[in-house]
Amino acid sequence: MTKHWPEPTISAPAALSHCGEHHGHHLDFHRDAQHSCPPHCGVARSSAAQHWPHHLAHMVPQQRLEKPTARPNHITSTTGFMDKTAPPGSDYPNQQDANFKQETISQGTWNGDREKSSTSGAKKKNYQRYPKPPYSYLAMISMVIQRSPEKKLTLSEILKEISTLFPFFKGNYKGWRDSVRHNLSSYDCFLKVLKDPGKPQGKGNFWAVELSRVPLELLKRQNTAVSRQDETIFAQDLAPYILQGHKVESEPPAPPPPPVTHLPIVRSRNPSPPQEDLFRPKLDSSFAIDSLLHSLRPPSASDVDVSCWGRGERPRSPRPCYTSTARSASASSASPASTSSSDEDWKGMSGKRVPLDGEAGSDGYEDYRPPLHKSARRDTSAPPWELPTSYAKYAPPNAVAPPSMRFNGGPLMPLHGGLPLYGYGSSPVAPGHFLGHAYWPLLPNGRVSAQTAPLLMDLDNMLQSVPPNKSVFDVLVPTNQNSHYQPPSQYTLQSGPHLNRYPQY
DNA sequence: TTGTGTTTATGGTCAA
DNA sequence: TTGACCATAAACACAA
């Protein structure tokens, strides 16, 4: 693999290596940091933070005192983090933003040719890209799948959704698609739902998430420079948005109750692995993917017989299985990596699924356009939560917000002036995706002023207002605008224990 | 031809 | 220093 960035050569490389983002190929401020910061971590991070869009700087609300060095002391720069170079082929929400980007171009911040060409021997890249979001691919993929009305998406849809949510995946950088495919194939928490059971080798299948196999540790925000610049922007943990109240236990599963499916579950890779069975994800009625997905599906969604779903027949290689062995996992519930996969166990196993109307064809990515019926479903059955990313258009409506964040007394209704629809660039995320949300009309012109009052949008800060011993799901309140979606009561923790996804950071 | 899915290889980061 | 793990790149096969 080629090295994307040369080693720092100007100043304080050690300090930067300690405090800055190591993924040099992900981030573009290293050079700036090298130029401006003394060999001190905090300063280096401050320097890095200077590249946040100015509207983000205004929105830096409440610095967490427990991590003084992890956050900039103050952010004064108006230089956009992502605004310095307009990527060729990138799509900004509107021309105004594009103009702003042109104005703020000062030096290259993209990982592109120019940077690579400065390194002797470095392989030249013909792409530029934004800093990677501080979430693993698994988390992002899971999120877009779980927020889909039917909890399953084709690859092209996944790519589309991810690229919509995260500016990192815009522009001419295409390698992330490989990573998405790689993750889909590698993590066994992703289930391939065959479009045509008669064609197990067919393409364009759906991908779903088996929540019980999701390594929870990978849902946490990663410690990247992007996240360090303002820890309040990105949610600390995507688990609530992916699990959506599903309790994922780490202890060994209880003896499986009678199967809830009508057809054999074609998920077993190893028909007789006693040792593995100890860690095999639950297939009981509560946590089996069949049950989970079925229960999670909004009532308005087409009633797909998920009992006919089956795990893909792929024989996964032993090594890159990436299953659930998170490094510091303390509550990971997924099974350990499969140690022995028999190809024959999987070949010929075809999941079955009732094809939906209009889903027979394959979806191309570039010319992706959701089927009409799917768009309609999306408009009417979008999940009532919102993504806890900096790109979030609005807040999770069902979460409890502090009084300052409430709107007419409602939970997490947008503040006056709307919510900070900020992305990496200077431009708020234009309302163009997952429209139909009841909150959108409240947003002024679909935009949010850069002067919007500081606002905490991430779940972690919201949780600060949640009473002790109450998880966010304890206070899930169906709202009018989401009356079509009623989280299954068995998955809302009415009085149960904390979701152990909220450690005291 | 393009998209999809799988697999392999390798670099970077982090914790032990 | 080493191993585990994630990210990335790329090759390959095959279906659409």
Tab-separated table of C-alpha atoms in Angstrom, chain A residues 103-303:
chain	number	residue	atom	x	y	z
A	103	GLU	CA	-13.109	32.579	-1.486
A	104	THR	CA	-11.631	30.616	1.288
A	105	ILE	CA	-9.209	28.671	-0.728
A	106	SER	CA	-5.837	29.331	0.638
A	107	GLN	CA	-3.965	26.167	0.195
A	108	GLY	CA	-4.553	22.617	-0.578
A	109	THR	CA	-6.277	20.713	2.097
A	110	TRP	CA	-7.321	17.781	0.079
A	111	ASN	CA	-5.492	14.608	-0.215
A	112	GLY	CA	-4.824	14.926	-3.799
A	113	ASP	CA	-2.286	14.857	-6.474
A	114	ARG	CA	-0.520	17.923	-5.436
A	115	GLU	CA	0.249	16.541	-2.058
A	116	LYS	CA	1.346	13.257	-3.344
A	117	SER	CA	3.498	14.698	-6.019
A	118	SER	CA	5.537	16.491	-3.444
A	119	THR	CA	6.695	13.215	-2.100
A	120	SER	CA	9.302	11.486	-4.029
A	121	GLY	CA	8.308	8.029	-4.830
A	122	ALA	CA	4.846	8.438	-3.467
A	123	LYS	CA	2.164	7.042	-5.634
A	124	LYS	CA	0.162	9.683	-7.240
A	125	LYS	CA	-3.484	9.775	-6.437
A	126	ASN	CA	-5.961	11.184	-8.781
A	127	TYR	CA	-8.471	11.978	-6.164
A	128	GLN	CA	-9.103	14.324	-3.357
A	129	ARG	CA	-11.181	13.712	-0.384
A	130	TYR	CA	-12.524	15.142	2.771
A	131	PRO	CA	-11.432	14.014	6.168
A	132	LYS	CA	-13.023	10.795	7.020
A	133	PRO	CA	-15.863	10.908	9.472
A	134	PRO	CA	-14.910	9.672	12.896
A	135	TYR	CA	-16.926	6.548	12.530
A	136	SER	CA	-16.006	3.178	11.286
A	137	TYR	CA	-17.354	1.984	8.032
A	138	LEU	CA	-19.311	-0.563	9.923
A	139	ALA	CA	-21.041	2.123	11.904
A	140	MET	CA	-21.819	4.234	8.923
A	141	ILE	CA	-23.058	1.351	6.882
A	142	SER	CA	-25.152	0.090	9.714
A	143	MET	CA	-26.575	3.495	10.248
A	144	VAL	CA	-27.726	4.052	6.744
A	145	ILE	CA	-29.182	0.602	6.594
A	146	GLN	CA	-30.965	0.963	9.858
A	147	ARG	CA	-32.383	4.305	8.995
A	148	SER	CA	-33.793	2.986	5.814
A	149	PRO	CA	-37.472	2.227	5.941
A	150	GLU	CA	-37.026	-1.449	5.436
A	151	LYS	CA	-33.748	-1.873	7.210
A	152	LYS	CA	-32.102	-3.128	4.137
A	153	LEU	CA	-30.439	-1.514	1.215
A	154	THR	CA	-28.683	-2.536	-1.869
A	155	LEU	CA	-25.069	-1.720	-2.217
A	156	SER	CA	-25.818	1.123	-4.522
A	157	GLU	CA	-28.291	2.498	-2.068
A	158	ILE	CA	-25.826	2.189	0.739
A	159	LEU	CA	-23.272	4.030	-1.260
A	160	LYS	CA	-25.752	6.656	-2.129
A	161	GLU	CA	-26.913	7.183	1.400
A	162	ILE	CA	-23.470	7.310	2.831
A	163	SER	CA	-22.298	9.755	0.269
A	164	THR	CA	-25.287	11.882	1.012
A	165	LEU	CA	-24.685	11.922	4.688
A	166	PHE	CA	-20.985	12.364	4.719
A	167	PRO	CA	-19.130	14.812	2.566
A	168	PHE	CA	-16.125	12.575	2.861
A	169	PHE	CA	-17.689	10.360	0.285
A	170	LYS	CA	-18.260	13.073	-2.191
A	171	GLY	CA	-15.863	14.272	-4.741
A	172	ASN	CA	-13.792	12.138	-6.940
A	173	TYR	CA	-12.504	9.811	-4.327
A	174	LYS	CA	-14.001	6.463	-5.091
A	175	GLY	CA	-11.933	4.154	-3.023
A	176	TRP	CA	-14.371	4.316	-0.193
A	177	ARG	CA	-16.727	2.232	-2.241
A	178	ASP	CA	-14.250	-0.560	-2.076
A	179	SER	CA	-14.116	-0.140	1.629
A	180	VAL	CA	-17.851	-0.313	1.898
A	181	ARG	CA	-17.972	-3.464	-0.116
A	182	HIS	CA	-15.114	-4.847	1.825
A	183	ASN	CA	-16.862	-4.167	5.083
A	184	LEU	CA	-20.096	-5.632	3.867
A	185	SER	CA	-18.340	-8.788	2.965
A	186	SER	CA	-16.086	-8.905	5.947
A	187	TYR	CA	-18.364	-8.246	8.857
A	188	ASP	CA	-20.813	-10.945	9.503
A	189	CYS	CA	-23.174	-8.481	11.051
A	190	PHE	CA	-24.100	-7.563	7.535
A	191	LEU	CA	-26.537	-9.917	6.027
A	192	LYS	CA	-26.890	-10.344	2.359
A	193	VAL	CA	-30.516	-10.680	1.514
A	194	LEU	CA	-30.856	-12.234	-1.839
A	195	LYS	CA	-33.080	-10.493	-4.244
A	196	ASP	CA	-33.672	-13.645	-6.155
A	197	PRO	CA	-33.409	-16.794	-4.081
A	198	GLY	CA	-32.954	-18.712	-7.241
A	199	LYS	CA	-29.797	-16.833	-7.963
A	200	PRO	CA	-27.569	-17.100	-4.971
A	201	GLN	CA	-24.716	-15.783	-7.004
A	202	GLY	CA	-26.701	-12.900	-8.255
A	203	LYS	CA	-25.750	-9.329	-7.795
A	204	GLY	CA	-27.543	-6.379	-6.468
A	205	ASN	CA	-28.741	-8.035	-3.333
A	206	PHE	CA	-29.951	-6.278	-0.280
A	207	TRP	CA	-27.832	-5.826	2.760
A	208	ALA	CA	-29.243	-5.805	6.221
A	209	VAL	CA	-27.755	-5.531	9.657
A	210	GLU	CA	-27.923	-8.247	12.191
A	211	LEU	CA	-27.957	-6.179	15.274
A	212	SER	CA	-26.924	-8.944	17.559
A	213	ARG	CA	-23.706	-9.287	15.663
A	214	VAL	CA	-22.796	-5.693	15.475
A	215	PRO	CA	-19.596	-5.085	17.377
A	216	LEU	CA	-20.688	-2.263	19.536
A	217	GLU	CA	-17.255	-0.906	19.991
A	218	LEU	CA	-17.110	-0.112	16.353
A	219	LEU	CA	-20.116	2.074	16.684
A	220	LYS	CA	-18.338	4.496	18.865
A	221	ARG	CA	-16.880	7.649	17.589
A	222	GLN	CA	-13.316	7.212	16.623
A	223	ASN	CA	-10.621	9.340	18.003
A	224	THR	CA	-9.755	11.182	14.896
A	225	ALA	CA	-8.757	14.744	14.468
A	226	VAL	CA	-12.122	15.542	13.054
A	227	SER	CA	-13.806	14.377	16.169
A	228	ARG	CA	-11.250	15.929	18.410
A	229	GLN	CA	-11.717	19.313	16.946
A	230	ASP	CA	-15.090	19.544	18.444
A	231	GLU	CA	-16.235	16.657	20.457
A	232	THR	CA	-19.711	18.008	20.654
A	233	ILE	CA	-20.377	17.719	16.994
A	234	PHE	CA	-20.211	14.035	16.485
A	235	ALA	CA	-22.117	11.722	18.658
A	236	GLN	CA	-19.976	9.664	20.904
A	237	ASP	CA	-21.728	6.520	19.974
A	238	LEU	CA	-23.887	5.569	17.080
A	239	ALA	CA	-25.261	2.558	18.812
A	240	PRO	CA	-28.531	4.192	19.805
A	241	TYR	CA	-29.102	5.207	16.252
A	242	ILE	CA	-28.312	1.820	14.920
A	243	LEU	CA	-29.705	-0.409	17.574
A	244	GLN	CA	-32.665	1.862	18.026
A	245	GLY	CA	-33.439	0.559	21.409
A	246	HIS	CA	-32.585	-3.009	20.818
A	247	LYS	CA	-30.882	-4.443	23.736
A	248	VAL	CA	-27.740	-6.174	22.785
A	249	GLU	CA	-26.442	-8.198	25.585
A	250	SER	CA	-22.930	-9.278	26.031
A	251	GLU	CA	-23.569	-12.287	28.140
A	252	PRO	CA	-24.013	-15.625	26.486
A	253	PRO	CA	-27.382	-16.001	24.981
A	254	ALA	CA	-30.111	-17.882	26.640
A	255	PRO	CA	-31.157	-21.207	25.216
A	256	PRO	CA	-32.849	-20.494	21.988
A	257	PRO	CA	-36.592	-20.687	22.019
A	258	PRO	CA	-38.453	-22.297	19.208
A	259	PRO	CA	-37.554	-20.747	15.950
A	260	VAL	CA	-39.643	-17.919	14.791
A	261	THR	CA	-39.044	-18.439	11.170
A	262	HIS	CA	-40.903	-20.558	8.799
A	263	LEU	CA	-37.963	-21.494	6.746
A	264	PRO	CA	-34.619	-22.721	7.874
A	265	ILE	CA	-32.335	-19.975	8.814
A	266	VAL	CA	-29.431	-20.178	6.518
A	267	ARG	CA	-26.955	-18.453	8.619
A	268	SER	CA	-24.861	-21.109	10.106
A	269	ARG	CA	-21.420	-21.295	8.707
A	270	ASN	CA	-20.408	-24.229	10.666
A	271	PRO	CA	-23.096	-26.736	11.328
A	272	SER	CA	-21.376	-28.218	14.301
A	273	PRO	CA	-19.102	-25.883	16.090
A	274	PRO	CA	-19.851	-26.392	19.738
A	275	GLN	CA	-17.318	-23.882	20.808
A	276	GLU	CA	-18.615	-21.363	18.452
A	277	ASP	CA	-22.132	-21.864	19.482
A	278	LEU	CA	-21.280	-20.512	22.841
A	279	PHE	CA	-20.762	-17.193	21.242
A	280	ARG	CA	-23.126	-17.509	18.447
A	281	PRO	CA	-25.474	-14.607	18.291
A	282	LYS	CA	-28.877	-15.050	19.585
A	283	LEU	CA	-31.419	-16.436	17.307
A	284	ASP	CA	-34.207	-16.243	19.739
A	285	SER	CA	-37.355	-14.409	19.081
A	286	SER	CA	-36.086	-11.241	20.602
A	287	PHE	CA	-32.755	-10.810	19.015
A	288	ALA	CA	-32.761	-12.853	15.905
A	289	ILE	CA	-32.299	-10.666	12.943
A	290	ASP	CA	-35.524	-11.908	11.587
A	291	SER	CA	-37.320	-10.747	14.608
A	292	LEU	CA	-35.369	-7.592	14.974
A	293	LEU	CA	-35.843	-6.454	11.485
A	294	HIS	CA	-39.410	-7.444	11.453
A	295	SER	CA	-40.101	-5.595	14.618
A	296	LEU	CA	-38.188	-2.586	13.583
A	297	ARG	CA	-39.818	-2.200	10.303
A	298	PRO	CA	-42.129	0.745	10.264
A	299	PRO	CA	-45.684	-0.246	9.800
A	300	SER	CA	-45.856	1.596	6.570
A	301	ALA	CA	-43.125	-0.381	5.022
A	302	SER	CA	-43.931	-3.176	2.772
A	303	ASP	CA	-44.470	-6.300	4.692
